[in-house]
């Protein structure tokens, strides 16, 4: 199946600073693709090149088979871009804002009103459509912000941090809506600081750091990069040396290390299920006063690959 | 360039403007408050007022009043008093002059010095000598002097023609008849001297064009804040992700501002004509001047809207700039009061050229052709500013700011 969006060798330099270096990926119809990276990693620069705001120093972008560099207007007509900021006129109503974007995207006059009504229904704001935007809550503004990108029925929706600063109810509504669109066959490029959103929405994820994609794959593939073993942290009271020696012999423990006078860290398969055996093993030498099991996830993978958390 | 995206931007921006109550107040109320109060302070006239010229003549009022016969009478009577009376009669017929009898030369000099008289004439008894009293750097004085010279020239012409007829063998009566005949034949010709400096109108006739320029520019500058806000919100960036050319976005922004500037100008022209009886002159000329000046204001607004980063800066900087340029251009007070240096500096900026053009058009018989130089200068300014705005806008939107 041909990709809805593909880019290759994208690079952008500002003076001596390389913002993006040789970035490339493709997104199939109905696929949700996540772009994860800490602040300053090059996500926004990459997206700016994908939507035609920035001209790349090298590389190219194809949207729905149309080369963005050669036919920017045709390519842009296939993209629905939702910027991180609320890019709407606060003095206008929700409906007026949508009509503005509908005209901007060249929707025929006869279709405009009907399409605006459909999108208002989709984002759940039909009742508030004629209220001025500056009377909306943050979540409502975010929903109109997304709706403005859907009016022209784009082939790919590009969402840049769409849930920043919204309440849990609005976040759920946004994520439900996005999943609905993907299920209907729309391609999605999603960036977020919220790992759980990316894990929930995206089929594939690219981790970008220092302007480069350092890893790409499904959630399972990325997690496998840091291994499938769980980390088990134990705090002991008693003869810690003797207890540590016994713990190393328990079946399933792959590695063991002392992390303090009374604490040890184990690497084990199925760590949560191994806990009773570990507690039994140290009986007579020490008492387990605290336990923590850390399962491998995208956050751990991200930390492993970039050396920082997403919110750094 | 597709018209719909441009139209979309224009509609959205105009809608935003109509919801800005402060902006509407400054557009629909403030200009007229200014026109009324400053206009009343300047005399409240609705057309170009006549210049007061004082005359000290033997016999006072009688001398000036009896000099109402036609100038041809002087051809039949060469007495010097009659010549003087003929000159005074010419002056009284001049549409730009108001002849006021003054008792003494000292009183006349005092009136000219204080500005209540544009100029004065002292008639020497028993002589055809006329002494002119005027200040050197006063526009009204210069205009009055020019008008007096024209009147004296006309009487001299009549005397010369009469003498020539007599020299050719005509009796004084025949000579007078011939001169009267010649005068009646040339009476159908209206000569408008657009080269000589004319007096500037007063009252509403001055403050209406002054405030048109002032508020068209100031409100355009204030509207620039909306453009900074659009940039800050990311609206312009987002618009550029639509299938729209960069030029179309700039065109949409520019047309929105131009529409506001034109609306402001039209409002002032219409209301001042209906409410204050201001006569603006040749409609084509006024439309051309207003259109080009609105372009200058639009270009300046886009330049400011592109340069500034904070929407709060625009209302602070833009209108202040508009007021300063208005001061230099004679929009806040009569240019006569500003002096030559300030008026010269003012002509580096658009307001002074706009005032030159609008005041010229308010004089009867002046049309579009008479203000072509001013239109050319304003057009050049608009082109320069628009060019700069276009380059900056393009750079800024490409840089993502």
Coordinates of N, CA and C in Angstrom, one line a residue, chain B residues 66-179:
Chain B
X66 N -17.9 103.5 -1.7 CA -18.2 104.1 -3.0 C -17.4 103.5 -4.1
X67 N -16.4 102.8 -3.8 CA -15.6 102.2 -4.8 C -16.2 100.9 -5.4
X68 N -17.5 100.9 -5.5 CA -18.1 99.7 -5.9 C -18.5 99.7 -7.4
X69 N -18.2 100.8 -8.1 CA -18.5 100.8 -9.5 C -17.5 100.0 -10.3
X70 N -17.8 99.8 -11.5 CA -16.9 99.0 -12.3 C -15.6 99.7 -12.5
X71 N -14.6 99.0 -12.9 CA -13.3 99.6 -13.1 C -13.3 100.4 -14.3
X72 N -14.2 100.2 -15.2 CA -14.2 101.0 -16.4 C -14.5 102.5 -16.1
X73 N -15.1 102.7 -15.0 CA -15.4 104.1 -14.7 C -14.1 104.9 -14.5
X74 N -13.0 104.2 -14.1 CA -11.8 104.9 -13.9 C -11.2 105.3 -15.2
X75 N -11.7 104.7 -16.3 CA -11.1 105.1 -17.6 C -11.6 106.4 -18.0
X76 N -12.8 106.8 -17.5 CA -13.3 108.1 -17.8 C -12.9 109.2 -16.8
X77 N -12.3 108.8 -15.8 CA -11.9 109.8 -14.7 C -10.5 109.4 -14.2
X78 N -9.5 110.1 -14.6 CA -8.2 109.7 -14.3 C -7.7 110.3 -12.9
X79 N -8.6 110.8 -12.2 CA -8.2 111.4 -10.9 C -7.7 110.2 -10.0
X80 N -6.7 110.5 -9.3 CA -6.0 109.5 -8.5 C -7.0 108.8 -7.5
X81 N -7.9 109.6 -6.9 CA -8.8 109.0 -5.9 C -9.7 107.9 -6.6
X82 N -10.0 108.2 -7.8 CA -10.8 107.2 -8.5 C -10.1 106.0 -8.8
X83 N -8.8 106.2 -9.1 CA -7.9 105.0 -9.4 C -7.9 104.1 -8.1
X84 N -7.7 104.8 -7.0 CA -7.6 104.1 -5.7 C -8.9 103.4 -5.5
X85 N -10.0 104.1 -5.7 CA -11.3 103.5 -5.5 C -11.5 102.3 -6.4
X86 N -11.0 102.4 -7.6 CA -11.1 101.2 -8.6 C -10.3 100.0 -8.1
X87 N -9.2 100.3 -7.5 CA -8.4 99.2 -7.0 C -9.1 98.5 -5.8
X88 N -9.7 99.4 -5.0 CA -10.4 98.8 -3.8 C -11.6 98.0 -4.3
X89 N -12.3 98.5 -5.4 CA -13.4 97.8 -5.9 C -13.0 96.4 -6.4
X90 N -11.9 96.4 -7.1 CA -11.4 95.1 -7.5 C -11.1 94.2 -6.4
X91 N -10.5 94.7 -5.3 CA -10.2 93.9 -4.1 C -11.5 93.3 -3.5
X92 N -12.6 94.2 -3.5 CA -13.8 93.7 -2.9 C -14.5 92.6 -3.7
X93 N -14.2 92.7 -5.0 CA -14.8 91.6 -5.9 C -14.0 90.3 -5.8
X94 N -12.8 90.4 -5.3 CA -12.0 89.2 -5.2 C -12.6 88.1 -4.3
X95 N -12.8 86.9 -4.8 CA -13.5 85.9 -4.0 C -12.8 85.5 -2.7
X96 N -11.5 85.7 -2.7 CA -10.7 85.2 -1.5 C -10.5 86.3 -0.4
X97 N -10.9 87.5 -0.7 CA -10.6 88.6 0.2 C -11.9 89.2 0.8
X98 N -11.7 89.6 2.1 CA -12.7 90.4 2.8 C -12.1 91.7 3.1
X99 N -12.6 92.8 2.5 CA -12.1 94.1 2.7 C -12.7 94.8 4.0
X100 N -11.9 95.1 4.9 CA -12.4 95.7 6.2 C -11.8 97.1 6.3
X101 N -12.6 98.1 6.4 CA -12.1 99.5 6.7 C -11.4 99.6 8.0
X102 N -10.3 100.2 8.1 CA -9.6 100.4 9.4 C -9.3 101.9 9.5
X103 N -9.4 102.4 10.7 CA -9.3 103.9 10.9 C -7.9 104.4 10.8
X104 N -6.9 103.7 11.3 CA -5.6 104.3 11.3 C -4.6 103.2 10.9
X105 N -3.4 103.7 10.4 CA -2.4 102.8 10.0 C -1.9 101.9 11.2
X106 N -1.8 102.6 12.3 CA -1.2 101.8 13.5 C -2.2 100.7 13.9
X107 N -3.5 101.0 13.8 CA -4.5 99.9 14.1 C -4.3 98.8 13.1
X108 N -4.1 99.1 11.8 CA -4.0 98.1 10.8 C -2.7 97.3 11.0
X109 N -1.6 97.9 11.3 CA -0.4 97.2 11.6 C -0.5 96.2 12.8
X110 N -1.3 96.7 13.8 CA -1.5 95.9 15.0 C -2.3 94.7 14.6
X111 N -3.4 94.9 13.7 CA -4.2 93.8 13.3 C -3.5 92.7 12.5
X112 N -2.6 93.2 11.7 CA -1.7 92.2 10.9 C -0.8 91.5 11.8
X113 N -0.2 92.2 12.7 CA 0.7 91.6 13.6 C 0.0 90.5 14.5
X114 N -1.2 90.8 14.9 CA -1.9 89.8 15.8 C -2.6 88.7 15.0
X115 N -2.7 88.9 13.7 CA -3.2 87.8 12.8 C -4.7 88.0 12.6
X116 N -5.3 89.0 13.1 CA -6.8 89.2 12.8 C -6.9 89.7 11.4
X117 N -5.9 90.3 10.8 CA -5.9 90.7 9.4 C -4.8 89.9 8.6
X118 N -5.1 89.4 7.4 CA -4.1 88.7 6.7 C -3.1 89.7 6.1
X119 N -3.5 90.9 5.7 CA -2.7 91.9 5.2 C -3.4 93.3 5.3
X120 N -2.8 94.3 4.9 CA -3.4 95.6 5.0 C -3.0 96.5 3.9
X121 N -3.8 97.5 3.5 CA -3.4 98.5 2.5 C -3.6 99.9 3.1
X122 N -2.7 100.7 2.8 CA -2.8 102.1 3.3 C -2.8 103.0 2.0
X123 N -4.0 103.7 1.9 CA -4.1 104.6 0.7 C -3.7 106.0 1.1
X124 N -2.7 106.5 0.3 CA -2.2 107.8 0.6 C -3.1 108.9 -0.1
X125 N -3.7 109.8 0.7 CA -4.6 110.8 0.2 C -3.9 111.6 -1.0
X126 N -4.7 111.8 -2.1 CA -4.2 112.6 -3.2 C -3.1 111.9 -4.0
X127 N -3.0 110.6 -3.8 CA -1.9 109.9 -4.6 C -2.5 108.5 -5.0
X128 N -1.9 108.0 -6.0 CA -2.3 106.6 -6.4 C -1.4 105.6 -5.7
X129 N -0.6 106.0 -4.8 CA 0.3 105.1 -4.1 C -0.5 104.3 -3.0
X130 N -0.2 103.0 -3.0 CA -0.8 102.1 -2.0 C 0.3 101.4 -1.2
X131 N 0.2 101.5 0.1 CA 1.3 100.8 0.9 C 0.7 99.5 1.4
X132 N 1.4 98.5 1.2 CA 1.0 97.1 1.6 C 1.6 96.8 3.0
X133 N 0.8 96.3 3.9 CA 1.3 95.9 5.2 C 1.0 94.4 5.3
X134 N 2.1 93.6 5.5 CA 1.9 92.1 5.6 C 3.1 91.5 6.3
X135 N 3.0 90.4 6.9 CA 4.1 89.7 7.6 C 4.8 88.9 6.5
X136 N 6.1 88.6 6.8 CA 6.9 87.9 5.8 C 6.6 86.4 5.7
X137 N 6.4 85.8 6.9 CA 6.3 84.3 6.9 C 4.9 83.8 7.2
X138 N 4.0 84.5 6.7 CA 2.6 84.1 7.0 C 1.9 83.7 5.6
X139 N 1.4 82.5 5.6 CA 0.8 82.0 4.4 C -0.4 82.9 3.9
X140 N -1.2 83.3 4.9 CA -2.4 84.2 4.6 C -1.9 85.5 4.0
X141 N -0.8 86.0 4.6 CA -0.3 87.3 4.1 C 0.2 87.2 2.7
X142 N 0.9 86.1 2.4 CA 1.4 85.9 1.1 C 0.3 85.8 0.1
X143 N -0.8 85.1 0.5 CA -1.9 84.9 -0.3 C -2.7 86.2 -0.6
X144 N -2.8 87.0 0.5 CA -3.5 88.3 0.4 C -2.7 89.2 -0.6
X145 N -1.4 89.2 -0.4 CA -0.5 90.0 -1.2 C -0.7 89.7 -2.7
X146 N -0.7 88.3 -3.0 CA -0.9 87.9 -4.3 C -2.2 88.4 -4.9
X147 N -3.2 88.3 -4.1 CA -4.6 88.7 -4.6 C -4.6 90.2 -4.8
X148 N -3.9 91.0 -4.0 CA -3.9 92.5 -4.1 C -3.1 92.8 -5.4
X149 N -2.0 92.1 -5.6 CA -1.2 92.4 -6.9 C -2.1 92.1 -8.1
X150 N -2.9 91.0 -8.0 CA -3.7 90.7 -9.2 C -4.7 91.9 -9.4
X151 N -5.3 92.4 -8.3 CA -6.3 93.5 -8.4 C -5.7 94.7 -9.0
X152 N -4.5 95.1 -8.5 CA -3.8 96.2 -9.0 C -3.5 96.1 -10.5
X153 N -3.1 94.9 -10.8 CA -2.7 94.6 -12.2 C -3.9 94.7 -13.1
X154 N -5.1 94.4 -12.6 CA -6.3 94.5 -13.5 C -6.6 96.0 -13.7
X155 N -6.5 96.8 -12.7 CA -6.8 98.2 -12.8 C -5.8 98.8 -13.7
X156 N -4.5 98.5 -13.5 CA -3.5 99.0 -14.4 C -3.8 98.7 -15.9
X157 N -4.3 97.5 -16.1 CA -4.6 97.0 -17.4 C -5.7 97.9 -18.1
X158 N -6.7 98.2 -17.2 CA -7.8 99.0 -17.7 C -7.3 100.4 -18.1
X159 N -6.5 101.0 -17.2 CA -6.0 102.3 -17.4 C -5.1 102.3 -18.7
X160 N -4.3 101.3 -18.8 CA -3.4 101.3 -20.0 C -4.2 101.1 -21.3
X161 N -5.3 100.3 -21.2 CA -6.1 100.1 -22.4 C -6.9 101.4 -22.7
X162 N -7.3 102.1 -21.7 CA -8.0 103.4 -22.0 C -7.1 104.4 -22.6
X163 N -5.9 104.5 -22.0 CA -4.9 105.4 -22.5 C -4.6 105.1 -24.0
X164 N -4.5 103.8 -24.3 CA -4.2 103.4 -25.7 C -5.3 103.8 -26.6
X165 N -6.5 103.6 -26.2 CA -7.7 104.0 -27.0 C -7.7 105.5 -27.3
X166 N -7.4 106.2 -26.2 CA -7.4 107.7 -26.4 C -6.3 108.1 -27.3
X167 N -5.1 107.4 -27.2 CA -4.0 107.7 -28.0 C -4.3 107.4 -29.5
X168 N -5.1 106.5 -29.7 CA -5.5 106.1 -31.1 C -6.6 107.0 -31.6
X169 N -7.1 108.0 -30.8 CA -8.0 109.0 -31.4 C -9.4 108.9 -30.8
X170 N -9.6 108.0 -29.9 CA -11.0 107.9 -29.3 C -11.1 109.0 -28.3
X171 N -12.4 109.4 -28.1 CA -12.7 110.4 -27.0 C -12.7 109.5 -25.7
X172 N -12.6 110.2 -24.6 CA -12.7 109.4 -23.3 C -13.9 108.5 -23.2
X173 N -15.0 109.1 -23.7 CA -16.3 108.3 -23.7 C -16.2 107.0 -24.6
X174 N -15.6 107.3 -25.8 CA -15.4 106.1 -26.7 C -14.4 105.1 -26.1
X175 N -13.4 105.7 -25.6 CA -12.3 104.8 -25.0 C -13.0 103.9 -23.9
X176 N -13.8 104.6 -23.0 CA -14.4 103.8 -21.9 C -15.4 102.8 -22.5
X177 N -16.1 103.1 -23.6 CA -17.0 102.2 -24.2 C -16.2 100.9 -24.7
X178 N -15.1 101.2 -25.4 CA -14.3 100.2 -26.0 C -13.7 99.2 -24.9
X179 N -13.2 99.8 -23.8 CA -12.7 99.0 -22.7 C -13.8 98.2 -22.1

